[in-house]
PDB file of C-alpha atoms in Angstrom:
ATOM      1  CA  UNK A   1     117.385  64.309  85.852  1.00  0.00           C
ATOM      2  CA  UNK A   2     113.840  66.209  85.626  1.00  0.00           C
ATOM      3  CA  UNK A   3     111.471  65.444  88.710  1.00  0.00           C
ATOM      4  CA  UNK A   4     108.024  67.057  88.519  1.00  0.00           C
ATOM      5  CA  UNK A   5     105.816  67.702  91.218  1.00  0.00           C
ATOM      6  CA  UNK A   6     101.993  68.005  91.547  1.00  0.00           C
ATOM      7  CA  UNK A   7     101.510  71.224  94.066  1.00  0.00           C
ATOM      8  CA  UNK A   8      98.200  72.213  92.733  1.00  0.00           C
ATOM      9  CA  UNK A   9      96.578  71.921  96.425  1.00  0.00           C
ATOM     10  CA  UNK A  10      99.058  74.038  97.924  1.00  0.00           C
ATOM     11  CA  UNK A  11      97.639  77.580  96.694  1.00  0.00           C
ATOM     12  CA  UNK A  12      93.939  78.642  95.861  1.00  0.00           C
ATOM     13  CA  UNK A  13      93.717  81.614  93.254  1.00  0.00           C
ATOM     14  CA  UNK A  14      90.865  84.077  94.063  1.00  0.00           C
ATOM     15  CA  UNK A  15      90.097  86.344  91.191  1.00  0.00           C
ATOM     16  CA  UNK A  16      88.351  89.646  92.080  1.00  0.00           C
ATOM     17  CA  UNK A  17      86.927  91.438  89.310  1.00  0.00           C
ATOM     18  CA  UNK A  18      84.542  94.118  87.952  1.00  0.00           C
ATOM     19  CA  UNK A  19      84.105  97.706  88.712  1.00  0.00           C
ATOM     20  CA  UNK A  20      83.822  97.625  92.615  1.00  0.00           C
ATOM     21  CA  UNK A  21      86.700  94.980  92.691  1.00  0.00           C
ATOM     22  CA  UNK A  22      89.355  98.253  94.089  1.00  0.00           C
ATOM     23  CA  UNK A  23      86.709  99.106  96.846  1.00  0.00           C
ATOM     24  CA  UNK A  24      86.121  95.557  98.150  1.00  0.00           C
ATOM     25  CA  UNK A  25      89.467  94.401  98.226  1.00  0.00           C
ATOM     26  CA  UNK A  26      91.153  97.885  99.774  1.00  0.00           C
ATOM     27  CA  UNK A  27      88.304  97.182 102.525  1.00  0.00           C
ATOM     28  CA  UNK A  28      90.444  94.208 103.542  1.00  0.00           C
ATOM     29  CA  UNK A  29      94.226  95.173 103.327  1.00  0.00           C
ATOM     30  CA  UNK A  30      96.294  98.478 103.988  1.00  0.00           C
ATOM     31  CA  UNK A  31      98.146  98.144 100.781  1.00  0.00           C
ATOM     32  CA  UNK A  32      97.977 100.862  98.285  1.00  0.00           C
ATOM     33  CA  UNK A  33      95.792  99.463  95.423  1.00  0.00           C
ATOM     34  CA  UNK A  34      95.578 103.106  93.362  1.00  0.00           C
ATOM     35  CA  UNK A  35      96.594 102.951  89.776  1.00  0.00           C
ATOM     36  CA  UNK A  36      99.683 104.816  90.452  1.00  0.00           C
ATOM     37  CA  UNK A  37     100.986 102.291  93.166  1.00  0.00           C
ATOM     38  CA  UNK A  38      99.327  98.899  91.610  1.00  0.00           C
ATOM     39  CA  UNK A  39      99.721  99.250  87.598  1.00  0.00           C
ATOM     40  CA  UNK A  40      98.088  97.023  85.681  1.00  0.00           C
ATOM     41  CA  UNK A  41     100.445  94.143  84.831  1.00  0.00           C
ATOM     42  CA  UNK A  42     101.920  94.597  88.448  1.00  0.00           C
ATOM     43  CA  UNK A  43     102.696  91.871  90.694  1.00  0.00           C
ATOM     44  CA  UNK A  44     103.207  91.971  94.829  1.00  0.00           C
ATOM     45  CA  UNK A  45     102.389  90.268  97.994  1.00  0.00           C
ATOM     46  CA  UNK A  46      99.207  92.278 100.085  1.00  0.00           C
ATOM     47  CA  UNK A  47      98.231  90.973 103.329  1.00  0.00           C
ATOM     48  CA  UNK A  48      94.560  90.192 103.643  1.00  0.00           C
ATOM     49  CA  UNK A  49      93.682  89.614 107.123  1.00  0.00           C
ATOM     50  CA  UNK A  50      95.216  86.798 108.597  1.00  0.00           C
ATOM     51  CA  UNK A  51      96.605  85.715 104.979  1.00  0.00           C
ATOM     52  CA  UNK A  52      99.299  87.148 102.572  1.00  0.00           C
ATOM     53  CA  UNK A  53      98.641  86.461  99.019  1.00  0.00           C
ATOM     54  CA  UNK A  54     100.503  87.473  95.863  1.00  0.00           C
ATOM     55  CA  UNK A  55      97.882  89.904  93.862  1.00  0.00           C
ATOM     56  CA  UNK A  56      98.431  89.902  90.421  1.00  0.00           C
ATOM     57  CA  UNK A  57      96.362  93.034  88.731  1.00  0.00           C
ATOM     58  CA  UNK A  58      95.125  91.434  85.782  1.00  0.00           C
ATOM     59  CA  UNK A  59      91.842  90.901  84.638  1.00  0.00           C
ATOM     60  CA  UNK A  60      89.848  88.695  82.213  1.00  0.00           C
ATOM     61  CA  UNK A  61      86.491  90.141  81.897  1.00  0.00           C
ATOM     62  CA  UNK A  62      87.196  93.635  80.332  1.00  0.00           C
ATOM     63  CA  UNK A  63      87.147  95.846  83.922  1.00  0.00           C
ATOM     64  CA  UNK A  64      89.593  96.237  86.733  1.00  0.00           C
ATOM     65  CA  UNK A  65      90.451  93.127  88.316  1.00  0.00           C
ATOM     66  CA  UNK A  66      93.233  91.229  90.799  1.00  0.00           C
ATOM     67  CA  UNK A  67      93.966  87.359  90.578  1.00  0.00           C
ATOM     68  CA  UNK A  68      94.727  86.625  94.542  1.00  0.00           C
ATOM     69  CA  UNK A  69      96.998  83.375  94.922  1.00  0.00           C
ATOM     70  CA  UNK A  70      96.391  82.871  98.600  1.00  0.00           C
ATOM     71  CA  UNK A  71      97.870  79.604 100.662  1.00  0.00           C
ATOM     72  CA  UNK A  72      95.166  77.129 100.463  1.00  0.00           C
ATOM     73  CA  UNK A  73      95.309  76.614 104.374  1.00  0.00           C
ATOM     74  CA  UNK A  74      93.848  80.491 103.989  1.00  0.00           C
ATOM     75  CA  UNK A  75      91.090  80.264 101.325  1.00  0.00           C
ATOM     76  CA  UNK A  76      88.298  80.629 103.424  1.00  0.00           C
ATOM     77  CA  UNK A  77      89.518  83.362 106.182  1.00  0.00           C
ATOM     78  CA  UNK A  78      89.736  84.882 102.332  1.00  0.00           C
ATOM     79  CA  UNK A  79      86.667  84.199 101.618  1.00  0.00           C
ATOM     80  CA  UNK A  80      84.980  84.978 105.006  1.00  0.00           C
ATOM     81  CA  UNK A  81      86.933  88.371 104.668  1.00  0.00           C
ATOM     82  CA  UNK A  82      84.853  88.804 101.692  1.00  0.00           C
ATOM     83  CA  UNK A  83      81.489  87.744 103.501  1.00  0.00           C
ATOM     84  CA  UNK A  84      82.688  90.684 106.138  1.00  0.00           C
ATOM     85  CA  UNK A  85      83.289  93.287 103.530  1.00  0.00           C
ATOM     86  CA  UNK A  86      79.014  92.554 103.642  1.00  0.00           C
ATOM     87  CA  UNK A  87      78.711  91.399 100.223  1.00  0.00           C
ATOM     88  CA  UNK A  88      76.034  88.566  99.335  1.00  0.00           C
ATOM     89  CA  UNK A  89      76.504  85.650  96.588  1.00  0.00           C
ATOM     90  CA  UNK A  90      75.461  85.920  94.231  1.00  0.00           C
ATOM     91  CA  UNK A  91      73.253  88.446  93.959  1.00  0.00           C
ATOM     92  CA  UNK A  92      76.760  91.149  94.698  1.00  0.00           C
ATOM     93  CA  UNK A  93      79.768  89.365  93.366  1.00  0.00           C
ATOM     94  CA  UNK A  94      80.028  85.678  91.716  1.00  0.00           C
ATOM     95  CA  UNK A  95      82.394  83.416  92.862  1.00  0.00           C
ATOM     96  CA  UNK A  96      83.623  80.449  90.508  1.00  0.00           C
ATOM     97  CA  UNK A  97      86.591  78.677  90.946  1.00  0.00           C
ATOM     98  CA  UNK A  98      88.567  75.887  89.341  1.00  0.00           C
ATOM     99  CA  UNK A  99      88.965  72.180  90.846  1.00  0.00           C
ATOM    100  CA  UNK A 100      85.731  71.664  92.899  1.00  0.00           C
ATOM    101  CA  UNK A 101      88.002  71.865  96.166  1.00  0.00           C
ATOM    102  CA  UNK A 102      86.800  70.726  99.413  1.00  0.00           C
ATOM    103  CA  UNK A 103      86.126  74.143 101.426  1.00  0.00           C
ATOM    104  CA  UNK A 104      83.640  75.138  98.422  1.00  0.00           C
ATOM    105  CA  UNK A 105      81.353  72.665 100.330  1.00  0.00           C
ATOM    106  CA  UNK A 106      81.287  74.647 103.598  1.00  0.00           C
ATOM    107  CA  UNK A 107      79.372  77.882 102.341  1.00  0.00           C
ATOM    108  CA  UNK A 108      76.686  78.469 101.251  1.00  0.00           C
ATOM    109  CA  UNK A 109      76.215  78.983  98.811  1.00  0.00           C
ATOM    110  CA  UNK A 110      78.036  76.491  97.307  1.00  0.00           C
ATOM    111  CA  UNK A 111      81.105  78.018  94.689  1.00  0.00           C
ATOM    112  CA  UNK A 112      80.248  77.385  90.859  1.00  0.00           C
ATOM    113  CA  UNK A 113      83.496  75.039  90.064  1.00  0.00           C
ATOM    114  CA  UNK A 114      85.053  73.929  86.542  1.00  0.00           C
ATOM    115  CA  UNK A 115      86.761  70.975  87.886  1.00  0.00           C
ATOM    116  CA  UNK A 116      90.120  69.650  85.562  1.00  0.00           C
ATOM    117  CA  UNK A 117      91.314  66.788  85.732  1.00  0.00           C
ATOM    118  CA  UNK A 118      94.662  68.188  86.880  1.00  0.00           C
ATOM    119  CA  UNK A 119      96.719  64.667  87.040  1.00  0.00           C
ATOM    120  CA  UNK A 120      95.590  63.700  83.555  1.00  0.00           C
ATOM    121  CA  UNK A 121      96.693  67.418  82.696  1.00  0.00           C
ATOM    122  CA  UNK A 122      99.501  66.802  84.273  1.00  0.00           C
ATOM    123  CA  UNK A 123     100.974  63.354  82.845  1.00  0.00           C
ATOM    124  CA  UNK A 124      99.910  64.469  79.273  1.00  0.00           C
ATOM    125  CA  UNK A 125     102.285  67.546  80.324  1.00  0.00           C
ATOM    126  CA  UNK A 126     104.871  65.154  81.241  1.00  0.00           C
ATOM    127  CA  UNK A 127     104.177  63.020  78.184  1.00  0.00           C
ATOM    128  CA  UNK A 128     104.702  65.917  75.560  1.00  0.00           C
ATOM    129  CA  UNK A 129     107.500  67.778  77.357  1.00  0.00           C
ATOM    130  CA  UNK A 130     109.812  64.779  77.487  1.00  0.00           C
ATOM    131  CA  UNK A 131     108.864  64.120  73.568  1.00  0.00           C
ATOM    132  CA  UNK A 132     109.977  67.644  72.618  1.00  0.00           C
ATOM    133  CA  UNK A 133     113.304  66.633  74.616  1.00  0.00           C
ATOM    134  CA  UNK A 134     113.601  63.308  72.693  1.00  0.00           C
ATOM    135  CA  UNK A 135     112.465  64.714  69.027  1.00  0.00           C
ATOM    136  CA  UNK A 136     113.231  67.985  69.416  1.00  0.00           C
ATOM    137  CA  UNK A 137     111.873  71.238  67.473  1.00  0.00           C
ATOM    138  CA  UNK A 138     110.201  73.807  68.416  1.00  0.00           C
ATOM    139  CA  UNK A 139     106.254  73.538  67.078  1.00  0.00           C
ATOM    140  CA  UNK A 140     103.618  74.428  69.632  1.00  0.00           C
ATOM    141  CA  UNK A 141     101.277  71.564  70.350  1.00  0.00           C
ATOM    142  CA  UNK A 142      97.606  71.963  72.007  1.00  0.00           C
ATOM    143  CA  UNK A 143      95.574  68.867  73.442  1.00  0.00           C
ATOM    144  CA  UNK A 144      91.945  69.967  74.888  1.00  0.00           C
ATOM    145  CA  UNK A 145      91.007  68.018  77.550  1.00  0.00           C
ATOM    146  CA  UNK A 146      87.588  67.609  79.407  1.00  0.00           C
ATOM    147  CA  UNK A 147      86.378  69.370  82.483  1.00  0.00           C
ATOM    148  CA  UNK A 148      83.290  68.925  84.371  1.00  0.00           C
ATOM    149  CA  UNK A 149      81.171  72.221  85.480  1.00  0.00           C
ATOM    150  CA  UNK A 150      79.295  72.302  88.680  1.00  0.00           C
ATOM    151  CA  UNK A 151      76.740  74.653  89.849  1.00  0.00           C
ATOM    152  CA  UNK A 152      76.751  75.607  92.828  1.00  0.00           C
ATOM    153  CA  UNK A 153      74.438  78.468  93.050  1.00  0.00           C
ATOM    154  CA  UNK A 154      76.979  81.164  93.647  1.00  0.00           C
ATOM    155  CA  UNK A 155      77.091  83.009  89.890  1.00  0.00           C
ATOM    156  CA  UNK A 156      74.883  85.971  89.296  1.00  0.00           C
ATOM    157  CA  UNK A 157      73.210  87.886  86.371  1.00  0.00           C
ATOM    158  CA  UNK A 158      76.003  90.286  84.710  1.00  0.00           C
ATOM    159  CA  UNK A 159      75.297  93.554  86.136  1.00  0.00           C
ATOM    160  CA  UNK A 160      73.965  96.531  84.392  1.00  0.00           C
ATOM    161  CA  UNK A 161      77.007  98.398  84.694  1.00  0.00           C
ATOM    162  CA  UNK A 162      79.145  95.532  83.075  1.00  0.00           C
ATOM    163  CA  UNK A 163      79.654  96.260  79.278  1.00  0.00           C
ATOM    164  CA  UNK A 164      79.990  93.067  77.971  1.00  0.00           C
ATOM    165  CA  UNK A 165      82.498  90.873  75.861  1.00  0.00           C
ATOM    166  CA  UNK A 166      85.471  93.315  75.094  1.00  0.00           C
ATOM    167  CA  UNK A 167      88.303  92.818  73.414  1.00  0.00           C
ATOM    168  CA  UNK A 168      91.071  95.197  75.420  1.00  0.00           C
ATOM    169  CA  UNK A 169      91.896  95.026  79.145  1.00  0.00           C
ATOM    170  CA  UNK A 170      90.053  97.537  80.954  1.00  0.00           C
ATOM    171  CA  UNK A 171      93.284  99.309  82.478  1.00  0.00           C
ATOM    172  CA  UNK A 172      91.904 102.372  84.471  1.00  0.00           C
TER     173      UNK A 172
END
């Protein structure tokens, strides 16, 4: 008996990256974020404010970078912590986020969202696991599916100091 379970809205994943992304996030917690404590590829829970979130260092733009999976009820005491730490969208960080949630409409301004269509996502999940379990083998199957981008106004220009497409992790 297999019983899946859509939890998407439960958690909101922040990721901080780019050169300064150490400096603003030690601003807002009392965990050790040096490379000798937080290794990239490391996992742990940090508390950020009023919010723990598992920080995942891991990036996906070439420099240092953390993927925050914060409790959704927490997103934006997150991102108000943010606001605090007295940086300005987008003209000091960019903020984009997946599935155009409802607290993106509350700043301003608003977060840059690719929205997926997570139940279709979801069902064709369904649809192909329980096929593997019926056919069997082993072959790895892709489906692309559409998403809808929407700008909110809060990405900026890449920076000077930002080096561009690379093809290795920044792990420093």
């Amino acid at each position: 008996h297999v019983t899946f379970a859509d939890v998407t809205s439960g958690e909101t994943v922040i990721s901080v990256m780019g050169p300064r992304s150490r400096a603003l996030l030690q601003s807002m917690t009392d965990a050790d974020l040096s490379n000798a404590a937080f290794p990239f590829g490391a996992a742990r829970e940090i508390d950020l404010g009023y919010a723990y979130a598992r920080a995942a260092r891991t990036t996906y733009v070439g420099e240092l970078g953390w993927e925050l999976y914060v409790p959704a009820e927490f997103a934006t005491h997150v991102y108000d912590a943010i606001v605090d730490a007295g940086l300005r969208l987008p003209e000091d960080l960019s903020l984009l986020a997946f599935d155009d949630v409802d607290w993106m409409r509350l700043v301003r301004p608003r977060i840059t969202a690719i929205a997926q269509p997570a139940h279709e996502m979801g069902v064709l999940a369904a649809q192909l696991l329980l096929r593997r379990i019926r056919e069997g083998g082993d072959d790895y199957e892709s489906r692309i599916v559409p998403v809808r981008w929407t700008d909110g106004g809060s990405i900026g220009k890449p920076s000077r100091a930002s080096s561009g497409p690379v093809s290795r992790p920044h792990r420093a």
